[in-house]
Coordinates of C-alpha atoms in Angstrom, one line a residue:
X239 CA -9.0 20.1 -63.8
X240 CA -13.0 19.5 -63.6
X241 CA -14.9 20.1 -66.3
X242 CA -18.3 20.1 -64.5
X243 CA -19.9 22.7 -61.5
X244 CA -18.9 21.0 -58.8
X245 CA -22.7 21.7 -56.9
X246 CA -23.4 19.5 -60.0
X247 CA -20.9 16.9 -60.1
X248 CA -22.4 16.0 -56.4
X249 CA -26.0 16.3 -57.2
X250 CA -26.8 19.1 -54.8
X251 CA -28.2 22.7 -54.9
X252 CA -25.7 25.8 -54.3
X253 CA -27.4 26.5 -50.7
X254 CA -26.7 22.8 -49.5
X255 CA -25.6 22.6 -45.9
X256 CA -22.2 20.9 -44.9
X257 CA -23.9 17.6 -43.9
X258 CA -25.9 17.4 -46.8
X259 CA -22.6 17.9 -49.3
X260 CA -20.9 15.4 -47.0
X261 CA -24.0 13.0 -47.4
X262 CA -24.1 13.2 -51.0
X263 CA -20.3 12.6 -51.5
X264 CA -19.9 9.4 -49.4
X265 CA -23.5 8.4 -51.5
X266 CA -21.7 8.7 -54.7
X267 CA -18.2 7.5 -53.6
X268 CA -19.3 4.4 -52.3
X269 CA -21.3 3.5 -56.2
X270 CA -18.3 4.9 -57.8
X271 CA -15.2 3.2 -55.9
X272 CA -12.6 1.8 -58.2
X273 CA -12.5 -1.2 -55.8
X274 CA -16.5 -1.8 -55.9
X275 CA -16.0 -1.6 -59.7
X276 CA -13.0 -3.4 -60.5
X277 CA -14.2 -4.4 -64.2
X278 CA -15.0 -0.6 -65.0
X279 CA -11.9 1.4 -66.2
X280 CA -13.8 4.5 -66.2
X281 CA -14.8 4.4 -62.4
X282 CA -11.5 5.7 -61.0
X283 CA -11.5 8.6 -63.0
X284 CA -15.2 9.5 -61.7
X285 CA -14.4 8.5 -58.1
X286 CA -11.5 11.4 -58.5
X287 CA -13.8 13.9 -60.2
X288 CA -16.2 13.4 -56.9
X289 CA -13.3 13.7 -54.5
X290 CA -11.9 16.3 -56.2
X291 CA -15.2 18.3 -56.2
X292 CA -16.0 17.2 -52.7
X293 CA -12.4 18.7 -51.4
X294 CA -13.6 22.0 -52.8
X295 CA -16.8 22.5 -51.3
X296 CA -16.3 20.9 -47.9
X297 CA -13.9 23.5 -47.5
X298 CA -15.4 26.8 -46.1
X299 CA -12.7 28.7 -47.6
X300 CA -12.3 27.4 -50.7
X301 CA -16.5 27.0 -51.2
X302 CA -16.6 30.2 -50.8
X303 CA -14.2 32.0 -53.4
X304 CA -15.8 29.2 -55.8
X305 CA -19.4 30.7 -55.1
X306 CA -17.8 34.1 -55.9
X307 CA -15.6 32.9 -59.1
X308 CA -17.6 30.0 -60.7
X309 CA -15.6 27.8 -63.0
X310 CA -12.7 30.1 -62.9
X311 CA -11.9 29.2 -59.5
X312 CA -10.2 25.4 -61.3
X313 CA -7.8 27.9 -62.8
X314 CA -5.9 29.2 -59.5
X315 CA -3.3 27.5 -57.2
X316 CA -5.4 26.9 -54.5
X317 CA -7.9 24.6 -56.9
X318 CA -5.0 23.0 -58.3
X319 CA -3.8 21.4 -54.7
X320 CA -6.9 20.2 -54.5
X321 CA -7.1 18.8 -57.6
X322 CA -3.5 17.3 -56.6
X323 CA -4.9 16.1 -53.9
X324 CA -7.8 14.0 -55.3
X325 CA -5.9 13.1 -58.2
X326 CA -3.0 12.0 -56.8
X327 CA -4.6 9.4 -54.0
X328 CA -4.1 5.9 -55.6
X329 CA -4.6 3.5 -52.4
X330 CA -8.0 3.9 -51.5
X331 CA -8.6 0.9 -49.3
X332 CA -8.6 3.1 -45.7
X333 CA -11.3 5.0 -47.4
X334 CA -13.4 2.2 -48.4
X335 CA -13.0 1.0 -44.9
X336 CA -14.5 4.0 -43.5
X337 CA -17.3 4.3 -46.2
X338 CA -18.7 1.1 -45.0
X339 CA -18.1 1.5 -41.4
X340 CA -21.3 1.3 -40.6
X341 CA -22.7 -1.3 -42.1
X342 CA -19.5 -4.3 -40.5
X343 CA -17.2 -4.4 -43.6
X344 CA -14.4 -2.8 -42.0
X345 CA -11.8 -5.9 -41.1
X346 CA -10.2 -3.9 -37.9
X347 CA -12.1 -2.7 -34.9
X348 CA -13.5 1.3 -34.6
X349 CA -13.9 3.3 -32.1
X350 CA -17.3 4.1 -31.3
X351 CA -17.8 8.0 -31.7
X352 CA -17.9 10.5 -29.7
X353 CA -21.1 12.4 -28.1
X354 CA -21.9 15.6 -27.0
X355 CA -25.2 16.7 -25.2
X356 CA -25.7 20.0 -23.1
X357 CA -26.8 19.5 -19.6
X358 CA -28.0 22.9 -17.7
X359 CA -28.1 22.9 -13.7
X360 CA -29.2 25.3 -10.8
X361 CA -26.7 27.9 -9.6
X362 CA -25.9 26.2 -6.9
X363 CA -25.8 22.7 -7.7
X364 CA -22.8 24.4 -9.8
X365 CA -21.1 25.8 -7.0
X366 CA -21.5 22.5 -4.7
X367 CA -21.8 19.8 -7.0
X368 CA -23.8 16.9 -6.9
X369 CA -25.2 13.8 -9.2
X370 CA -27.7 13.8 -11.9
X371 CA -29.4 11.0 -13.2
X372 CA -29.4 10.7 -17.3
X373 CA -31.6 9.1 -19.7
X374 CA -29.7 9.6 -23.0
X375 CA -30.9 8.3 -26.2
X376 CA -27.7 7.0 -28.6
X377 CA -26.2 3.9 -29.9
X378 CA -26.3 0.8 -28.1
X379 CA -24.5 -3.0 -29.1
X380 CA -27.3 -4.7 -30.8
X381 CA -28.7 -7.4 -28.9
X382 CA -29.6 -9.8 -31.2
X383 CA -25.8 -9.8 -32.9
X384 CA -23.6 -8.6 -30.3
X385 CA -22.7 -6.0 -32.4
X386 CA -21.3 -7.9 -35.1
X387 CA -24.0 -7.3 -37.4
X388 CA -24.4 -10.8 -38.7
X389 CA -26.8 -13.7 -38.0
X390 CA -23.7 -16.0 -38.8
X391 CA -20.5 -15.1 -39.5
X392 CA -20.0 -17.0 -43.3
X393 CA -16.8 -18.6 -43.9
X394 CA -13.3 -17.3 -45.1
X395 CA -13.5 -15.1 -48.3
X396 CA -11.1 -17.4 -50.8
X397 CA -9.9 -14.5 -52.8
X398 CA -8.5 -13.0 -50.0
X399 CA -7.9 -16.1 -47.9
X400 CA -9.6 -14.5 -44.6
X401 CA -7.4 -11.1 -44.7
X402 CA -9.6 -8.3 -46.1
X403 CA -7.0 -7.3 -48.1
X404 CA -5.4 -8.4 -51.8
X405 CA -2.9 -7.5 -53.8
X406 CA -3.1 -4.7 -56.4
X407 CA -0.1 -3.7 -59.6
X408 CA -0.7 0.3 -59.9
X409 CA 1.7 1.5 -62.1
X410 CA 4.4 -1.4 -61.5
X411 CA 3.6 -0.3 -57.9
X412 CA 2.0 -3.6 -55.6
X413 CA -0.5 -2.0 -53.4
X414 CA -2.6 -3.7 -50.9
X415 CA -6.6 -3.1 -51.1
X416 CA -9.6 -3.6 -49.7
X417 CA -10.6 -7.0 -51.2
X418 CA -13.8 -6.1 -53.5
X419 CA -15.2 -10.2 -52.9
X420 CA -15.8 -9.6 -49.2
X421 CA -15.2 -5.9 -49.1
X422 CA -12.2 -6.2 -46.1
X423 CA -14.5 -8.1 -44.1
X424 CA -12.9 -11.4 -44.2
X425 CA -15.9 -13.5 -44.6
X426 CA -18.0 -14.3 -46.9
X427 CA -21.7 -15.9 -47.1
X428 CA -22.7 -13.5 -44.3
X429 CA -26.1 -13.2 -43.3
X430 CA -27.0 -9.6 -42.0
X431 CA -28.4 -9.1 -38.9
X432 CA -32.6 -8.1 -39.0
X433 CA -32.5 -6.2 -35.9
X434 CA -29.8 -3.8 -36.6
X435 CA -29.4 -3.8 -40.6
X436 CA -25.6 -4.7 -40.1
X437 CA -25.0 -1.3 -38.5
X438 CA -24.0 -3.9 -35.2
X439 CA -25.5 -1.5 -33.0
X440 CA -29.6 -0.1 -32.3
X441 CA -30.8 3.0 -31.0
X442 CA -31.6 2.9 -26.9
X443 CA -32.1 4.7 -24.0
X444 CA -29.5 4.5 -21.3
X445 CA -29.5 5.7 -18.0
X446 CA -26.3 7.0 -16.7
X447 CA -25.2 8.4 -13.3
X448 CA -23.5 12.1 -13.6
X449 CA -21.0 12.9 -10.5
X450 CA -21.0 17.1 -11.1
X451 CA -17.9 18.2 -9.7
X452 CA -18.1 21.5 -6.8
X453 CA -17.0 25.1 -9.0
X454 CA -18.4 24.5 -12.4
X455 CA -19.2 27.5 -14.3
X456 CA -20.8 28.8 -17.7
X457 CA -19.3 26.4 -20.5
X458 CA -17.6 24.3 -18.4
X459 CA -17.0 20.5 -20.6
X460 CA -17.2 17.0 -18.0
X461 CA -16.1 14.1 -20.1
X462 CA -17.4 10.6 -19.6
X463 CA -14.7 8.0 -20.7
X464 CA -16.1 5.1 -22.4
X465 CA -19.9 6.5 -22.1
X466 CA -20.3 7.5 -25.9
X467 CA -21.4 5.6 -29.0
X468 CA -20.3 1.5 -28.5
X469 CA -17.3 0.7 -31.0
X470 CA -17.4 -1.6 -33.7
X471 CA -15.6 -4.9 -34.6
X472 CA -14.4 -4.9 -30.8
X473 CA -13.0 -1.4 -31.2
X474 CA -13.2 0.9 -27.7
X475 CA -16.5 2.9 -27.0
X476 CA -16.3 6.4 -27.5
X477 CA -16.4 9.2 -24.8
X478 CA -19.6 11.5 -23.6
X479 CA -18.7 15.0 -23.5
X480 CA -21.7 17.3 -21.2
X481 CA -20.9 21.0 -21.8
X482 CA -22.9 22.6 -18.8
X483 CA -25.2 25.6 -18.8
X484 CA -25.6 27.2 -15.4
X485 CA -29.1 28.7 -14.8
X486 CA -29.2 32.2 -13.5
X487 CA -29.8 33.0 -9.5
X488 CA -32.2 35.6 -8.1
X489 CA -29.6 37.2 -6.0
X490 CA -26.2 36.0 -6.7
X491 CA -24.0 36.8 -9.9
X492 CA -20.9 34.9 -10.1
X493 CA -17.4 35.7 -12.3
X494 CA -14.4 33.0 -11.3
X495 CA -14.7 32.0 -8.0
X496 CA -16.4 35.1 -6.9
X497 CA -19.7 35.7 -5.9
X498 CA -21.6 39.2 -6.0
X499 CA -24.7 40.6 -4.8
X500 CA -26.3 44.4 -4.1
X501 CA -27.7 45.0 -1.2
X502 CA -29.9 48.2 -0.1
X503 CA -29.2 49.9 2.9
X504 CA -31.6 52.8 4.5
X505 CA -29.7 56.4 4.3
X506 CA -29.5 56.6 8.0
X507 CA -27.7 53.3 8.3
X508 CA -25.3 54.9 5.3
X509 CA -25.1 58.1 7.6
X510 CA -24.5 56.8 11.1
X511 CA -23.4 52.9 10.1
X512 CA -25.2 50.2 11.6
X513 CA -25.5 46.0 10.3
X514 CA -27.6 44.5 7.9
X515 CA -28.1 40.6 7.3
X516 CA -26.2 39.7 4.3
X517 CA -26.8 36.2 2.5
X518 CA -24.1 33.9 1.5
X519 CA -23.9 30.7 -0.2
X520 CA -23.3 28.8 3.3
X521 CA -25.9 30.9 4.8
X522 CA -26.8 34.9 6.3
X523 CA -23.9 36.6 8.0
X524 CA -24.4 39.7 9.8
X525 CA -22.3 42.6 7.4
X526 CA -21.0 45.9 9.5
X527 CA -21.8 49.2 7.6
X528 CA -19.4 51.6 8.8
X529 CA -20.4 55.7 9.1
X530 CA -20.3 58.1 6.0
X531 CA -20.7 54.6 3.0
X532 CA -21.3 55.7 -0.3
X533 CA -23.5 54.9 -2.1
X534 CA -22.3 52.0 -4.8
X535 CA -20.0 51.3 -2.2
X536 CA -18.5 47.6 -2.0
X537 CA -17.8 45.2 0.6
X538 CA -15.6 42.2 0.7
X539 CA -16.2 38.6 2.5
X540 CA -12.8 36.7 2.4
X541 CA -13.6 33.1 1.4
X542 CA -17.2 33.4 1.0
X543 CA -17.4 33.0 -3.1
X544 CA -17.0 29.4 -4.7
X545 CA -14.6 27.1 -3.2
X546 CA -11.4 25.8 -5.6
X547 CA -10.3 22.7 -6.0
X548 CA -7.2 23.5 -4.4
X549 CA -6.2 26.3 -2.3
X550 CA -8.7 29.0 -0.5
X551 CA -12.2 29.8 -2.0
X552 CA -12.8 33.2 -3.7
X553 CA -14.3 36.0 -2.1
X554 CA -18.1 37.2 -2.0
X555 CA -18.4 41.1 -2.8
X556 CA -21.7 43.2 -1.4
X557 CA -22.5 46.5 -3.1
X558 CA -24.5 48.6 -1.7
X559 CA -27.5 51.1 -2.8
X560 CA -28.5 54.2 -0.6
X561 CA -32.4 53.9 -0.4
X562 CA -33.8 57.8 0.1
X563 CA -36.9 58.4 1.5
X564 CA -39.4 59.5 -1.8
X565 CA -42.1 61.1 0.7
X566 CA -41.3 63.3 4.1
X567 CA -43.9 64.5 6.5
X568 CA -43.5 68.7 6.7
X569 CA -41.6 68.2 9.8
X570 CA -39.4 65.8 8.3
X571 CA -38.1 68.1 5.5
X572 CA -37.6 71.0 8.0
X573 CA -34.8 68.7 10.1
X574 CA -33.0 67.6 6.7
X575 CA -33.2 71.5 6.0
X576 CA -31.6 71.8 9.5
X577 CA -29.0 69.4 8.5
X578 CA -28.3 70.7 5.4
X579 CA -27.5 73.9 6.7
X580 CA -25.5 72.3 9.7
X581 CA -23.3 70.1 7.5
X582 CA -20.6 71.6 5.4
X583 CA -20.7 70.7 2.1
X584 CA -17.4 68.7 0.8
X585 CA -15.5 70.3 -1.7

């Protein structure tokens, strides 16, 4: 059980956001790692205190009933799993190896991470696809080190004999570490790479060539294999993800594969039918309006909406609004008053 707030044990205010808590942790588990303090006997027991705060807070749920309860919160079942969980890890060479990710002490490779930008196109570049031409800013292999992060590469650690890992007697347990001399690198006498810090990569901008596939819609996710952040210690690149936005059009409206548009018509072509010039997305068509249409009335044109990627297109539907004439000549009024007493009305 903490004895601490756990805002406090991580050195951050009660409003912090997720990445700053996140920040903070991996700040104060990296100083405080039993295996980057093997001659402190206290430093485990802090590293757990961290973890154990850090599972409470990175947790929405959790966070939040300790925000409501305080301290108390340590006391209920929920607070002891976590506790169980913190206290209970005893190997805690993978999590070395990802604290120091970045900076080339991981022995194995790493995939390079994932991306994910938004990328908004016209209405009908959706519809028919096309290519787009990218200049995205993200993580390139650094030039000047190939991404290894090192000037030179040292020589064999001698503690660990080139393996990145040793050895360790937990409780008459033998575990295997990362080793603290080269910190699972291997090597020793490195010399860190000036362009790049050791990350093994630089920030760049790369130009990339988008193929946008015909139908796309609202929210739709392309994925780019290979196009994301470059891995590390010869690990795989990680993947681009573009999650479109589709720009509204003046006249169409689209949901699925369907298109839809209003149209006006003139009360006399409503009344006695006639045709109107209707536009699609391959072009106008020529729509009949049949006698007696309603107004609000809709019209279907089979295969005129988005095409699929298998099978027939969707449709294209064309409502229409009764336009009435707003000012009428004396004699004008006198022949609707003509009609009106002419024409039955409809029960």
């Amino acid at each position: 059980m903490l004895e601490r707030d756990a805002y406090e044990i991580l050195g951050v205010k009660k409003n912090a956001s997720d990445a700053e808590i996140k920040k903070a942790y991996r700040k104060l588990a990296r100083k405080h790692h039993p295996d980057v303090n093997p001659e402190d006997s206290a430093a485990e027991a802090r590293f757990k205190e961290i973890t154990a705060a850090y599972n409470i807070l990175s947790d929405p749920q959790r966070r939040a009933e300790y925000d409501q309860m305080g301290q108390a919160y340590y006391a209920t079942p929920e607070a002891t799993r976590g506790f169980e969980e913190a206290f209970a890890y005893r190997d805690f060479s993978d999590l070395f190896r990802d604290f120091f990710a970045g900076a080339q002490t991981a022995a194995g490779p790493i995939r390079g991470q994932d991306l994910t930008f938004g990328l908004e196109i016209d209405f009908l570049e959706a519809v028919r696809g096309g290519t787009r031409t990218l200049n995205l800013e993200k993580e390139q292999v650094c030039p000047a080190c190939q991404g290894s992060g090192c000037e030179n590469l040292g020589k064999p650690c001698p503690s660990c004999k080139g393996q990145g890992t040793v050895e360790k007697l937990v409780d008459n347990v033998r575990l295997l570490t990362t080793c603290p001399r080269c910190q699972g690198t291997g090597r020793i006498d490195r010399q860190t790479c000036r362009r790049c810090g050791g990350r093994g990569t630089v920030i760049g901008v790369e130009t990339i060539d988008v193929q946008i596939p015909p139908g796309v819609d609202q929210g739709t996710r392309l994925r780019l294999a290979g196009k994301g952040n470059p891995g590390l210690n010869g690990g795989p690149e990680g993947d681009l993800y573009l999650i479109i936005s589709v720009r509204p059009h003046p006249q169409f409206t689209r949901r699925g594969q369907d298109i839809y548009l209003k149209r006006e018509i003139s009360l006399f072509d409503a009344v006695l039918g006639g045709k109107i010039t209707v536009p699609t997305l391959d072009g106008s068509v020529s729509l009949k309006i049949p006698p007696g249409t309603q107004n609000g009335q809709r019209f279907r044109l089979k295969g005129k909406g988005v095409a699929r990627k298998t099978g027939a297109a969707g449709d294209q539907y064309v409502e229409v609004t009764v336009t009435i004439p707003r000012h009428l000549k004396p004699e004008a009024k006198e022949l609707f008053q003509n009609l009106k007493e002419m024409i039955p009305a409809e029960s």
